[in-house]
Short mmCIF file of C-alpha atoms in Angstrom, two decimals:
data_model
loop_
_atom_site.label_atom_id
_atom_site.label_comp_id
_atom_site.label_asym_id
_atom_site.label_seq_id
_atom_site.Cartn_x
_atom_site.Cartn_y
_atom_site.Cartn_z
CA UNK A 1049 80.66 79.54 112.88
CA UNK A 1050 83.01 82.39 112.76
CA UNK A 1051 85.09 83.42 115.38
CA UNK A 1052 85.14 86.75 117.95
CA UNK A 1053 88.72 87.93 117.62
CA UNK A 1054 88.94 91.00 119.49
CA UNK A 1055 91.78 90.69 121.19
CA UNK A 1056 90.07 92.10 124.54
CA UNK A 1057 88.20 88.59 124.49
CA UNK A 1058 90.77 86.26 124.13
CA UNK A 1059 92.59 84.63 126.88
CA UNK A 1060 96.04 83.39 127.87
CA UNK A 1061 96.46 81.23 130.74
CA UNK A 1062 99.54 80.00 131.76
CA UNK A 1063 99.21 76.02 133.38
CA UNK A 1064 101.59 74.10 135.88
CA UNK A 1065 102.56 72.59 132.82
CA UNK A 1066 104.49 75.56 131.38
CA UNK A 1067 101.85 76.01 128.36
CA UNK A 1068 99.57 78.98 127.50
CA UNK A 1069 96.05 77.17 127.32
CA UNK A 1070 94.47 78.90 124.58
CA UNK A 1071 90.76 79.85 124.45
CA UNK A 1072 88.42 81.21 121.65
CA UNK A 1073 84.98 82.50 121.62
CA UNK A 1074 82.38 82.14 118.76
CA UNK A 1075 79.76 84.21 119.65
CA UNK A 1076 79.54 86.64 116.68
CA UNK A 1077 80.79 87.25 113.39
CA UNK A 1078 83.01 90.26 113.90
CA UNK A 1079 85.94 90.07 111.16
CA UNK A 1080 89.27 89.98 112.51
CA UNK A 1081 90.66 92.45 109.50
CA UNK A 1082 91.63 95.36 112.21
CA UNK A 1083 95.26 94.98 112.51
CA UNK A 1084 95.48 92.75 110.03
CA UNK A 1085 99.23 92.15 108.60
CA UNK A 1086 98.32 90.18 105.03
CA UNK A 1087 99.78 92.79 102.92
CA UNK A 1088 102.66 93.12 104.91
CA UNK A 1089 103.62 89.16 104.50
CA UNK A 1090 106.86 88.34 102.05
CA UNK A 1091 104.43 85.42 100.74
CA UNK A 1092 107.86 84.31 98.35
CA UNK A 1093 110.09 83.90 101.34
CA UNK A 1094 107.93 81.68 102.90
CA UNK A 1095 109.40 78.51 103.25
CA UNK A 1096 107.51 75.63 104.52
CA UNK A 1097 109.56 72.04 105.52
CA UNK A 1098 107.96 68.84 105.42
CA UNK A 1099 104.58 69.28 103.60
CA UNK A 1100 103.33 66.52 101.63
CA UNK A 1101 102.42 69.36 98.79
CA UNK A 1102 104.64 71.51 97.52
CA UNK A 1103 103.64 75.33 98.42
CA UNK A 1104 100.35 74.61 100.69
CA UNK A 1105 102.11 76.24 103.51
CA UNK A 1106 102.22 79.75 101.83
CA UNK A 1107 98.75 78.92 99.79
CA UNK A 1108 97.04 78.59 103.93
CA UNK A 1109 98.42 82.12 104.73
CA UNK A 1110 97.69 83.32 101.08
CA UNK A 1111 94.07 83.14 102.28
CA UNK A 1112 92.45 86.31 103.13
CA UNK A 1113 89.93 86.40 105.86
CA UNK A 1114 87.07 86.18 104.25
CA UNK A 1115 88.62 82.80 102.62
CA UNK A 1116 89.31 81.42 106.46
CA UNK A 1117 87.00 78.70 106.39
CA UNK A 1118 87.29 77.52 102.99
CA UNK A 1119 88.55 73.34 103.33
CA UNK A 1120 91.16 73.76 100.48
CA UNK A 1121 93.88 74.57 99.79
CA UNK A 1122 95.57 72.28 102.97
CA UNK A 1123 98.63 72.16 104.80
CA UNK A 1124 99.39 68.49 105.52
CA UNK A 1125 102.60 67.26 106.88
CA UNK A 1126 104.60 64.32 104.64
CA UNK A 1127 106.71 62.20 106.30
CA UNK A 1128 105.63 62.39 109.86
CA UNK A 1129 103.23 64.59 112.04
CA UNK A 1130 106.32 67.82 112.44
CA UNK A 1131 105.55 71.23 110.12
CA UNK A 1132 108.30 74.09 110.33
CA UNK A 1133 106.73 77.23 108.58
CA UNK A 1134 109.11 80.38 108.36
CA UNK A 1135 107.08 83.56 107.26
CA UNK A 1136 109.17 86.94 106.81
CA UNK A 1137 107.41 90.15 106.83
CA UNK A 1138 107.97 93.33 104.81
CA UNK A 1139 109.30 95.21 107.33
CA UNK A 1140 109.33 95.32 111.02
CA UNK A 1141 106.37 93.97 112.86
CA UNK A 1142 105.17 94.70 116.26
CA UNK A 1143 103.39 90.63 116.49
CA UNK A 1144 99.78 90.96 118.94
CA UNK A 1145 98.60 87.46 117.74
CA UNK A 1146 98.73 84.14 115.14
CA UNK A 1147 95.41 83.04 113.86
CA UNK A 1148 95.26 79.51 112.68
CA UNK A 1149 92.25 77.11 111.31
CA UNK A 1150 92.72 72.71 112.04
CA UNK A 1151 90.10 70.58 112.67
CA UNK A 1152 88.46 68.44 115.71
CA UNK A 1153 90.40 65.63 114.00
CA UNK A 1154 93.66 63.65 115.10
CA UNK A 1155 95.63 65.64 112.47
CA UNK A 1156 95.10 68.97 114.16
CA UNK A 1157 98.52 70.22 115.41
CA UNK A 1158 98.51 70.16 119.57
CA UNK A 1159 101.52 71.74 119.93
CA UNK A 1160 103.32 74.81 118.63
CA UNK A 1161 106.31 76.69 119.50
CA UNK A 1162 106.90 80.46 118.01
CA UNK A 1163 110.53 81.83 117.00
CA UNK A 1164 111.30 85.24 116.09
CA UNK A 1165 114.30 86.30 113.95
CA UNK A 1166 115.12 82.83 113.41
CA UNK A 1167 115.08 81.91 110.08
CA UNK A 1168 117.71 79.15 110.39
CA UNK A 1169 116.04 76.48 112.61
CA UNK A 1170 115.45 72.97 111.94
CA UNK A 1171 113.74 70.10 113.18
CA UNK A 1172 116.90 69.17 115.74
CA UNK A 1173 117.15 72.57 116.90
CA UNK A 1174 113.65 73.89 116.91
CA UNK A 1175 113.16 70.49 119.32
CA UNK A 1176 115.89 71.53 121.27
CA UNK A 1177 115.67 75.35 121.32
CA UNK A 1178 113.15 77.40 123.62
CA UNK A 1179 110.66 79.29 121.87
CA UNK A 1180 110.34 82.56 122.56
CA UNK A 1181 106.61 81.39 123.18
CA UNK A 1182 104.73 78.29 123.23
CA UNK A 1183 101.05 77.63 122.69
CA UNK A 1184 98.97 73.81 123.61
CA UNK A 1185 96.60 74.15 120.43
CA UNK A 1186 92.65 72.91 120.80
CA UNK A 1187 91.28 70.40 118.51
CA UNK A 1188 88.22 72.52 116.96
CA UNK A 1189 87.26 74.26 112.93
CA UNK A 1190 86.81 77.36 114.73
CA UNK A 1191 89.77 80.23 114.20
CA UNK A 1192 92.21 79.78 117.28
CA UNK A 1193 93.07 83.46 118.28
CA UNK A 1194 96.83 83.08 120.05
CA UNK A 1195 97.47 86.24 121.78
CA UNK A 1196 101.43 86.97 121.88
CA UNK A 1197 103.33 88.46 124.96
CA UNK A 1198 103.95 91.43 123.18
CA UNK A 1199 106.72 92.22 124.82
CA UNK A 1200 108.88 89.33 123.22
CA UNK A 1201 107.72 89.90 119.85
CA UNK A 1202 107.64 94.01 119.46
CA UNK A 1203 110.87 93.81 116.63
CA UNK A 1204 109.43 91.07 114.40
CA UNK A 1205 110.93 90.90 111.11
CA UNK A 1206 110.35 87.07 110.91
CA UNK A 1207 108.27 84.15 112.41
CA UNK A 1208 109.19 80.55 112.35
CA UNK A 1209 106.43 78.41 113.76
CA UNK A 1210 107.44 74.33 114.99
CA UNK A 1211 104.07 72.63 115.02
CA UNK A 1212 105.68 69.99 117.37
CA UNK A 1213 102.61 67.41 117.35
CA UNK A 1214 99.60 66.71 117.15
CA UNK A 1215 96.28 65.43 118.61
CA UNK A 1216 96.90 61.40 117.15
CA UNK A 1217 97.96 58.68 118.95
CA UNK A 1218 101.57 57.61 119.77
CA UNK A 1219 100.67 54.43 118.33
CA UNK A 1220 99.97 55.73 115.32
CA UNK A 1221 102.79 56.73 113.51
CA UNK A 1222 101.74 57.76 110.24
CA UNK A 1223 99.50 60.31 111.14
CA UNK A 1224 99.80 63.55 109.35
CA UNK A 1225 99.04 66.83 110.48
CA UNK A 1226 96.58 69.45 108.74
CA UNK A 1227 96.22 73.06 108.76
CA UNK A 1228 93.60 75.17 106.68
CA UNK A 1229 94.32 79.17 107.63
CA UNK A 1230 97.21 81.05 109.17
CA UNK A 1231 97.09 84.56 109.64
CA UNK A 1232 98.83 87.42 111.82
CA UNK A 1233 97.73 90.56 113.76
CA UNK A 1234 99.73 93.25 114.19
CA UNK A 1235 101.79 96.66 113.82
CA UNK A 1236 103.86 97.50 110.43
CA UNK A 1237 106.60 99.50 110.55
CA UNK A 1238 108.59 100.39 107.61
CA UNK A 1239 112.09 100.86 109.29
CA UNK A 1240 112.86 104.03 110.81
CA UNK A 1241 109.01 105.43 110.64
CA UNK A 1242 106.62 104.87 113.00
CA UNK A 1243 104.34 102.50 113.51
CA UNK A 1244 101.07 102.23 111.35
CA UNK A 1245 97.41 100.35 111.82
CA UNK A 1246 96.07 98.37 109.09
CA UNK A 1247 92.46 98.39 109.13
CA UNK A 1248 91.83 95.74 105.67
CA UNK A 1249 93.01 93.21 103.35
CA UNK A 1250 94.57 93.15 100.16
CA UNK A 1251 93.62 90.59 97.71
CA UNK A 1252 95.86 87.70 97.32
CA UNK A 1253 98.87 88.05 94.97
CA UNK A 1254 99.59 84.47 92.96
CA UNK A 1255 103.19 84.55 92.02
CA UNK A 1256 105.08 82.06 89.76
CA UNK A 1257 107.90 82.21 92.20
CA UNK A 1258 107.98 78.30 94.17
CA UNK A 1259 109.91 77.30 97.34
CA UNK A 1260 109.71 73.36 97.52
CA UNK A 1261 109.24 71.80 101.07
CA UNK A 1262 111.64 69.25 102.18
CA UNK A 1263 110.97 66.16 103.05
CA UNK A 1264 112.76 66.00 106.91
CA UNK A 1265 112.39 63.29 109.52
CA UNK A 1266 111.54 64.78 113.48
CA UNK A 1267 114.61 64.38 115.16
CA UNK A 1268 113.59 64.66 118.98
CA UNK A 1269 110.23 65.64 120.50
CA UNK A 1270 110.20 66.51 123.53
CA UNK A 1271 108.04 69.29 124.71
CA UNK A 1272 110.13 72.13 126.52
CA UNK A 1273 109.10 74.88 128.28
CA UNK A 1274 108.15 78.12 128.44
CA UNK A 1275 109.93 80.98 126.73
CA UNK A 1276 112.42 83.18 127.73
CA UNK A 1277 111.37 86.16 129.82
CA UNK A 1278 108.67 84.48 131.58
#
């Protein structure tokens, strides 16, 4: 079922626990292509750490829209259940929210914490580091709208997103974590102009060029809290 994603109808509520509880509603089929940022994404600076498959990180944000639900391609972690994605834009970016696609499944990521300008993390330091926001992902196939406080993330020029954990027990180490669809709302603006709406999608763009993954262990996992300037 697809997903409502004005942004008037999604909610943000901040718990005891320091997370933003994140709510969707599926109640119609209006595309979320208004304020879309896909053309503005440097898909060849992507650089994805741990997956199990070299380039599915950039192939789930190569997916337009209309492509959201489609199973494959997959994002799946390799040697344990941490992702670190790092997606540069074109220009400068003015962030209102992440769209992402799991599952109601153990692999679906539970946590994720959001970096901006910070192209440099790792696991230690993206563990250890607070996130300019954090977000307690829900186990569902449904498009998660995550509305941003906009007023962290109004001179975005790049995103790094920790997915932290996920939904499977701490018993069971080898589980793997799975993502089908990221995708970003936003302002562009070329540097020094102002800022301007995109109302559609460009088709996506194969290139040749390849980033491999690495293959790093979690080191540290605790959950911190919220961002700065809360």
């Amino acid at each position: 079922m697809s997903t409502h994603c004005h942004d008037e109808h999604q909610h943000s509520h901040g718990g005891h626990d320091g997370h933003d509880h994140v709510h969707d509603h599926s109640d119609d089929i209006t595309p979320a292509l208004q304020y879309s940022l896909y053309q503005h994404i440097d898909f060849d600076g992507i650089n994805t750490m741990n997956e199990a498959v070299d380039d599915s990180g950039r192939a789930i944000v190569k997916k337009t829209w209309a492509e959201r639900t489609q199973e494959q391609p997959e994002l799946e972690s390799d040697a344990d259940e941490q992702i670190i994605m790092s997606v540069p834009f074109t220009g400068q970016v003015k962030l209102h929210s992440i769209l992402l696609r799991s599952s109601p499944s153990a692999s679906a990521p539970r946590t994720l914490k959001v970096f901006v300008n910070r192209r440099d993390l790792d696991f230690e330091t993206a563990s250890e580091l607070a996130p300019t926001q954090e977000f307690e992902l829900s186990q569902t196939s449904d498009v998660q709208e995550l509305p941003v406080r906009r007023a962290l993330f109004g001179k975005v020029q790049s995103l790094t997103l920790f997915f932290e954990d996920n939904f499977g027990n701490d018993d069971d180490d080898d589980e793997v974590t799975r993502l089908s669809y990221l995708g970003f709302k936003g302002e562009w603006m070329q540097l020094g102009r102002a800022p301007i709406n995109i109302t559609y999608e460009a088709a996506p763009n194969p290139s040749d060029h390849r980033i491999k993954g690495t293959n790093v262990n979690a080191m540290g996992s605790g959950i911190g809290g919220r961002g700065p300037g809360v």
